[in-house]
Amino acid sequence: MKLSRKRFIEILVPVLTLMTIANCIVILVLVMNIGRKVNRLEQQILLIQDETKNALVKEQELVLSDISDIDGNAVDAEEAADIAAVEMQENTHKWDGKGDSSSGIRRVYLTFDDGPSANTDRILDILAQYGVKATFFVVGKEGYADQYRRIVEDGHTLAMHSYSHRYNEVYASLDAYKADLTKLHDYLYELTGEDCRFVRFPGGSSNTVSTVSMWDLIDYLDSEDMVYFDWNVSSGDSTGGKKSVEQLTSNVLDNIGKYNNAVVLFHDAAGKTTTVDALAGIIEKILDSDNTVLLPISEDTVKVQHLHQ
């Protein structure tokens, strides 16, 4: 009996060993198969990621290629990216309301950036039709002497935006900004005799494209006894795709009631035809509002500024 049990054990041990080895081989094969499948899956994921990345790059390139400057001219990729970043910021920045403590009559300031343009005379005609004064933050352009002069002669505020309006040039350095603004100031003074003191930074004081500290630029304006203005209501007309008259009207009228002093951002630039088309309706609604006046920016205007000390 003892012999049989010993013999059984002697047979069982090799069998179990063989079974264990067989199981290990099976497991190893399974692991190798799993590894190959995982490797193929990783390759497929990488391929999908590459395809997605390439698609996004192409989409971004397509979007950037559709972006033009304020005159409708093509720009390089760097400037196009800056323009896109500024457009997004212009339409999403929320003013904190600092300094907007006045009450009683609501003051609305219609402001137009980037002009003069082919639309300027139409804008001025509409303003004249309703007896409304506005503010024009202009750039430096040849061939628009009559429009610069008419802005002043019609009683609007002529203010400065920048001469070139190219972000990578204007914001290359503090000296570059000084030179650009001085060039614009002197150009406007020679044309109109107006000593412009009001400024709007390209992209606003809260822009994210400047390589110079905006505080340095603000200090420079202070030293020159100039005042900068941002906005707290955006019409939304800066985006590349045209906004409809209804969208622009809604963007303005739905938001001016939030402030005692509402500075509205429009653009007087090539292609902004819906801005002009929406203007009369917007003015009529504002004029029909109780305790509300439309004014040009002046020394008495509450400083709507995105950056505060």
Short mmCIF file of C-alpha atoms in Angstrom, two decimals:
data_model
loop_
_atom_site.label_atom_id
_atom_site.label_comp_id
_atom_site.label_asym_id
_atom_site.label_seq_id
_atom_site.Cartn_x
_atom_site.Cartn_y
_atom_site.Cartn_z
CA MET A 1 0.00 0.00 0.00
CA LYS A 2 2.78 2.36 0.90
CA LEU A 3 4.55 1.42 -2.30
CA SER A 4 1.50 2.17 -4.41
CA ARG A 5 1.04 5.59 -2.75
CA LYS A 6 4.70 6.44 -3.37
CA ARG A 7 4.39 5.32 -6.95
CA PHE A 8 1.28 7.44 -7.37
CA ILE A 9 3.04 10.51 -6.06
CA GLU A 10 5.98 9.88 -8.33
CA ILE A 11 3.63 9.83 -11.30
CA LEU A 12 1.48 12.74 -10.11
CA VAL A 13 4.31 15.21 -9.57
CA PRO A 14 5.56 15.15 -13.19
CA VAL A 15 2.00 15.28 -14.46
CA LEU A 16 1.26 18.36 -12.34
CA THR A 17 4.54 19.88 -13.41
CA LEU A 18 3.68 19.31 -17.05
CA MET A 19 0.22 20.76 -16.50
CA THR A 20 1.72 23.79 -14.79
CA ILE A 21 4.16 24.27 -17.63
CA ALA A 22 1.34 23.89 -20.15
CA ASN A 23 -0.76 26.44 -18.28
CA CYS A 24 2.18 28.84 -18.17
CA ILE A 25 2.66 28.39 -21.90
CA VAL A 26 -1.02 29.05 -22.50
CA ILE A 27 -0.91 32.14 -20.26
CA LEU A 28 2.25 33.32 -21.98
CA VAL A 29 0.63 32.93 -25.38
CA LEU A 30 -2.44 34.79 -24.16
CA VAL A 31 -0.28 37.57 -22.71
CA MET A 32 1.65 37.83 -25.98
CA ASN A 33 -1.60 37.98 -27.93
CA ILE A 34 -2.95 40.61 -25.55
CA GLY A 35 0.31 42.52 -25.89
CA ARG A 36 0.05 42.47 -29.67
CA LYS A 37 -3.57 43.62 -29.49
CA VAL A 38 -2.66 46.38 -27.03
CA ASN A 39 0.18 47.44 -29.32
CA ARG A 40 -2.17 47.54 -32.31
CA LEU A 41 -4.69 49.48 -30.23
CA GLU A 42 -2.02 51.97 -29.20
CA GLN A 43 -1.02 52.39 -32.83
CA GLN A 44 -4.64 52.94 -33.79
CA ILE A 45 -5.04 55.49 -30.99
CA LEU A 46 -1.88 57.30 -32.10
CA LEU A 47 -3.15 57.26 -35.67
CA ILE A 48 -6.51 58.68 -34.58
CA GLN A 49 -4.73 61.32 -32.48
CA ASP A 50 -2.54 62.29 -35.43
CA GLU A 51 -5.54 62.44 -37.73
CA THR A 52 -7.47 64.50 -35.18
CA LYS A 53 -4.51 66.81 -34.62
CA ASN A 54 -4.02 67.25 -38.35
CA ALA A 55 -7.72 67.94 -38.79
CA LEU A 56 -7.65 70.54 -36.00
CA VAL A 57 -4.54 72.16 -37.47
CA LYS A 58 -6.16 72.29 -40.90
CA GLU A 59 -9.35 73.70 -39.38
CA GLN A 60 -7.35 76.30 -37.46
CA GLU A 61 -5.38 77.19 -40.59
CA LEU A 62 -8.65 77.50 -42.50
CA VAL A 63 -10.12 79.76 -39.82
CA LEU A 64 -6.97 81.90 -39.65
CA SER A 65 -6.79 82.13 -43.42
CA ASP A 66 -10.29 83.64 -43.37
CA ILE A 67 -9.17 86.42 -41.00
CA SER A 68 -8.28 89.79 -42.50
CA ASP A 69 -7.17 93.16 -41.15
CA ILE A 70 -9.46 96.16 -40.63
CA ASP A 71 -9.24 96.98 -44.34
CA GLY A 72 -10.08 93.45 -45.44
CA ASN A 73 -6.51 92.62 -46.43
CA ALA A 74 -4.88 89.22 -45.84
CA VAL A 75 -2.53 88.92 -42.85
CA ASP A 76 0.16 86.45 -41.84
CA ALA A 77 -0.52 83.59 -39.42
CA GLU A 78 0.90 85.45 -36.39
CA GLU A 79 -1.25 88.52 -36.92
CA ALA A 80 -4.28 86.37 -37.73
CA ALA A 81 -3.85 84.52 -34.41
CA ASP A 82 -3.62 87.86 -32.57
CA ILE A 83 -6.75 89.14 -34.30
CA ALA A 84 -8.63 85.96 -33.39
CA ALA A 85 -7.52 86.19 -29.75
CA VAL A 86 -8.56 89.85 -29.54
CA GLU A 87 -11.96 89.17 -31.10
CA MET A 88 -12.66 86.48 -28.53
CA GLN A 89 -11.59 88.74 -25.66
CA GLU A 90 -13.62 91.69 -26.94
CA ASN A 91 -16.79 89.64 -26.93
CA THR A 92 -16.29 87.83 -23.62
CA HIS A 93 -14.67 90.32 -21.22
CA LYS A 94 -16.97 91.42 -18.40
CA TRP A 95 -16.46 94.84 -16.83
CA ASP A 96 -16.50 94.86 -13.04
CA GLY A 97 -18.46 98.11 -12.87
CA LYS A 98 -15.81 99.98 -10.89
CA GLY A 99 -16.56 103.69 -10.88
CA ASP A 100 -20.09 103.21 -12.21
CA SER A 101 -21.76 104.61 -9.11
CA SER A 102 -23.70 107.45 -10.71
CA SER A 103 -27.45 107.06 -10.74
CA GLY A 104 -30.47 108.74 -12.22
CA ILE A 105 -30.00 109.28 -15.94
CA ARG A 106 -28.37 106.41 -17.83
CA ARG A 107 -25.61 107.56 -20.14
CA VAL A 108 -24.91 105.53 -23.27
CA TYR A 109 -21.76 106.10 -25.32
CA LEU A 110 -21.66 104.69 -28.85
CA THR A 111 -18.02 104.13 -29.83
CA PHE A 112 -16.60 103.03 -33.18
CA ASP A 113 -13.16 101.46 -33.56
CA ASP A 114 -10.89 101.01 -36.60
CA GLY A 115 -12.24 103.74 -38.90
CA PRO A 116 -12.44 105.62 -41.10
CA SER A 117 -13.75 103.21 -43.70
CA ALA A 118 -16.17 103.00 -46.59
CA ASN A 119 -18.91 102.85 -43.92
CA THR A 120 -17.99 106.03 -42.03
CA ASP A 121 -20.15 108.44 -44.02
CA ARG A 122 -23.17 106.15 -43.67
CA ILE A 123 -22.61 105.99 -39.91
CA LEU A 124 -22.25 109.77 -39.70
CA ASP A 125 -25.41 110.24 -41.76
CA ILE A 126 -27.41 108.03 -39.39
CA LEU A 127 -26.05 109.81 -36.32
CA ALA A 128 -26.92 113.17 -37.89
CA GLN A 129 -30.43 111.94 -38.72
CA TYR A 130 -31.11 111.28 -35.03
CA GLY A 131 -29.08 114.19 -33.66
CA VAL A 132 -26.80 111.77 -31.79
CA LYS A 133 -23.12 112.31 -31.00
CA ALA A 134 -20.68 109.41 -30.76
CA THR A 135 -16.98 108.66 -30.33
CA PHE A 136 -14.63 107.43 -33.05
CA PHE A 137 -11.41 105.66 -32.02
CA VAL A 138 -9.66 105.98 -35.36
CA VAL A 139 -6.52 104.57 -36.95
CA GLY A 140 -4.15 106.13 -39.48
CA LYS A 141 -5.34 105.85 -43.08
CA GLU A 142 -4.65 107.72 -46.28
CA GLY A 143 -7.54 108.86 -48.44
CA TYR A 144 -10.01 109.61 -45.63
CA ALA A 145 -9.20 113.23 -44.83
CA ASP A 146 -12.81 114.31 -45.37
CA GLN A 147 -14.10 111.65 -42.96
CA TYR A 148 -11.65 112.62 -40.20
CA ARG A 149 -12.68 116.25 -40.58
CA ARG A 150 -16.37 115.46 -40.74
CA ILE A 151 -16.21 113.53 -37.46
CA VAL A 152 -14.95 116.69 -35.76
CA GLU A 153 -17.18 119.11 -37.69
CA ASP A 154 -20.29 117.07 -36.84
CA GLY A 155 -19.50 117.40 -33.14
CA HIS A 156 -18.37 113.85 -32.42
CA THR A 157 -15.35 112.96 -30.29
CA LEU A 158 -12.28 112.12 -32.35
CA ALA A 159 -10.18 109.68 -30.33
CA MET A 160 -7.11 107.53 -30.98
CA HIS A 161 -6.88 103.77 -31.47
CA SER A 162 -3.46 103.29 -33.09
CA TYR A 163 -1.85 104.29 -36.35
CA SER A 164 -1.05 100.89 -37.84
CA HIS A 165 -3.38 98.64 -35.81
CA ARG A 166 -0.93 95.75 -36.30
CA TYR A 167 -0.61 94.12 -32.90
CA ASN A 168 2.90 92.76 -33.41
CA GLU A 169 4.09 96.27 -34.34
CA VAL A 170 2.11 98.38 -31.87
CA TYR A 171 2.90 96.13 -28.91
CA ALA A 172 6.49 95.22 -29.86
CA SER A 173 7.86 97.52 -27.14
CA LEU A 174 7.01 100.61 -25.11
CA ASP A 175 8.94 102.76 -27.58
CA ALA A 176 7.05 101.17 -30.47
CA TYR A 177 3.73 102.03 -28.85
CA LYS A 178 4.84 105.61 -28.16
CA ALA A 179 5.97 106.07 -31.74
CA ASP A 180 2.74 104.64 -33.16
CA LEU A 181 0.46 106.79 -30.98
CA THR A 182 2.53 109.93 -31.54
CA LYS A 183 2.36 109.36 -35.29
CA LEU A 184 -1.43 109.07 -35.11
CA HIS A 185 -1.79 112.09 -32.81
CA ASP A 186 0.27 114.31 -35.11
CA TYR A 187 -1.50 113.00 -38.20
CA LEU A 188 -4.94 113.82 -36.76
CA TYR A 189 -3.81 117.22 -35.50
CA GLU A 190 -2.47 118.13 -38.94
CA LEU A 191 -5.73 117.06 -40.62
CA THR A 192 -8.29 118.39 -38.16
CA GLY A 193 -6.55 120.67 -35.67
CA GLU A 194 -7.87 118.40 -32.91
CA ASP A 195 -5.52 117.66 -29.99
CA CYS A 196 -6.82 114.17 -29.26
CA ARG A 197 -6.56 113.08 -25.62
CA PHE A 198 -8.74 109.95 -25.49
CA VAL A 199 -7.31 106.55 -26.37
CA ARG A 200 -8.49 102.98 -26.80
CA PHE A 201 -5.80 100.32 -26.86
CA PRO A 202 -6.01 97.91 -29.80
CA GLY A 203 -7.75 94.92 -28.23
CA GLY A 204 -8.46 96.91 -25.07
CA SER A 205 -6.34 97.29 -21.95
CA SER A 206 -7.13 93.66 -21.05
CA ASN A 207 -5.77 92.23 -24.31
CA THR A 208 -3.58 89.13 -24.15
CA VAL A 209 -1.43 89.77 -27.22
CA SER A 210 0.79 92.62 -26.03
CA THR A 211 4.42 91.73 -25.29
CA VAL A 212 4.65 94.91 -23.19
CA SER A 213 3.11 95.30 -19.76
CA MET A 214 -0.13 97.19 -20.23
CA TRP A 215 0.60 99.00 -16.99
CA ASP A 216 3.68 100.53 -18.63
CA LEU A 217 1.52 101.76 -21.48
CA ILE A 218 -1.08 103.11 -19.06
CA ASP A 219 1.65 104.95 -17.13
CA TYR A 220 2.83 106.46 -20.41
CA LEU A 221 -0.68 107.74 -21.20
CA ASP A 222 -0.93 109.20 -17.69
CA SER A 223 2.35 111.03 -18.21
CA GLU A 224 0.97 112.50 -21.45
CA ASP A 225 -2.30 113.56 -19.78
CA MET A 226 -4.24 111.11 -21.94
CA VAL A 227 -7.13 108.89 -20.81
CA TYR A 228 -7.89 105.44 -22.12
CA PHE A 229 -11.36 103.92 -22.42
CA ASP A 230 -12.41 100.31 -22.81
CA TRP A 231 -16.04 99.16 -23.11
CA ASN A 232 -18.62 97.31 -21.04
CA VAL A 233 -21.07 96.44 -23.82
CA SER A 234 -19.91 94.69 -26.98
CA SER A 235 -22.09 94.63 -30.06
CA GLY A 236 -20.28 91.47 -31.14
CA ASP A 237 -19.48 92.84 -34.58
CA SER A 238 -15.75 92.13 -34.27
CA THR A 239 -16.07 88.40 -35.03
CA GLY A 240 -14.95 87.15 -38.43
CA GLY A 241 -18.36 85.77 -39.40
CA LYS A 242 -20.97 88.47 -39.89
CA LYS A 243 -23.46 88.84 -37.10
CA SER A 244 -27.00 89.57 -38.20
CA VAL A 245 -28.75 92.86 -37.51
CA GLU A 246 -30.92 91.06 -34.96
CA GLN A 247 -27.91 89.61 -33.13
CA LEU A 248 -26.09 92.95 -32.96
CA THR A 249 -29.22 94.73 -31.79
CA SER A 250 -29.85 92.14 -29.09
CA ASN A 251 -26.23 92.23 -27.89
CA VAL A 252 -26.48 95.98 -27.33
CA LEU A 253 -30.01 96.47 -26.04
CA ASP A 254 -29.93 93.45 -23.72
CA ASN A 255 -26.81 94.72 -21.96
CA ILE A 256 -26.84 98.52 -21.72
CA GLY A 257 -29.40 98.32 -18.91
CA LYS A 258 -26.79 96.67 -16.67
CA TYR A 259 -24.82 99.90 -16.31
CA ASN A 260 -25.41 103.52 -15.41
CA ASN A 261 -22.69 104.38 -17.92
CA ALA A 262 -22.71 102.04 -20.91
CA VAL A 263 -19.82 102.29 -23.35
CA VAL A 264 -20.81 100.31 -26.44
CA LEU A 265 -18.19 98.81 -28.75
CA PHE A 266 -18.83 98.92 -32.49
CA HIS A 267 -16.42 98.68 -35.41
CA ASP A 268 -16.23 101.07 -38.34
CA ALA A 269 -14.28 98.84 -40.71
CA ALA A 270 -14.45 97.13 -44.06
CA GLY A 271 -17.19 94.53 -44.23
CA LYS A 272 -19.11 95.72 -41.15
CA THR A 273 -22.22 96.47 -43.16
CA THR A 274 -24.60 94.84 -40.68
CA THR A 275 -23.26 97.22 -38.01
CA VAL A 276 -24.48 100.13 -40.12
CA ASP A 277 -27.75 98.36 -40.88
CA ALA A 278 -28.42 97.79 -37.17
CA LEU A 279 -27.43 101.27 -36.01
CA ALA A 280 -30.66 103.19 -36.66
CA GLY A 281 -32.83 100.63 -34.87
CA ILE A 282 -30.49 100.55 -31.89
CA ILE A 283 -30.49 104.34 -31.61
CA GLU A 284 -34.28 104.52 -31.83
CA LYS A 285 -34.69 102.00 -29.01
CA ILE A 286 -32.21 103.81 -26.80
CA LEU A 287 -33.83 107.20 -27.45
CA ASP A 288 -37.22 105.70 -26.55
CA SER A 289 -35.87 104.46 -23.21
CA ASP A 290 -36.74 106.39 -20.07
CA ASN A 291 -34.05 108.49 -18.38
CA THR A 292 -31.45 107.60 -21.01
CA VAL A 293 -29.21 109.86 -23.07
CA LEU A 294 -26.70 109.22 -25.85
CA LEU A 295 -23.44 111.13 -25.45
CA PRO A 296 -19.93 111.35 -26.88
CA ILE A 297 -17.03 110.56 -24.55
CA SER A 298 -15.76 113.65 -22.75
CA GLU A 299 -13.71 114.59 -19.71
CA ASP A 300 -16.80 114.03 -17.57
CA THR A 301 -17.36 110.45 -18.75
CA VAL A 302 -16.96 107.70 -16.15
CA LYS A 303 -13.74 105.86 -16.97
CA VAL A 304 -14.82 102.44 -18.15
CA GLN A 305 -11.49 100.63 -17.90
CA HIS A 306 -10.76 96.92 -17.67
CA LEU A 307 -7.57 97.36 -15.63
CA HIS A 308 -7.52 99.06 -12.24
CA GLN A 309 -4.75 99.99 -9.82
#
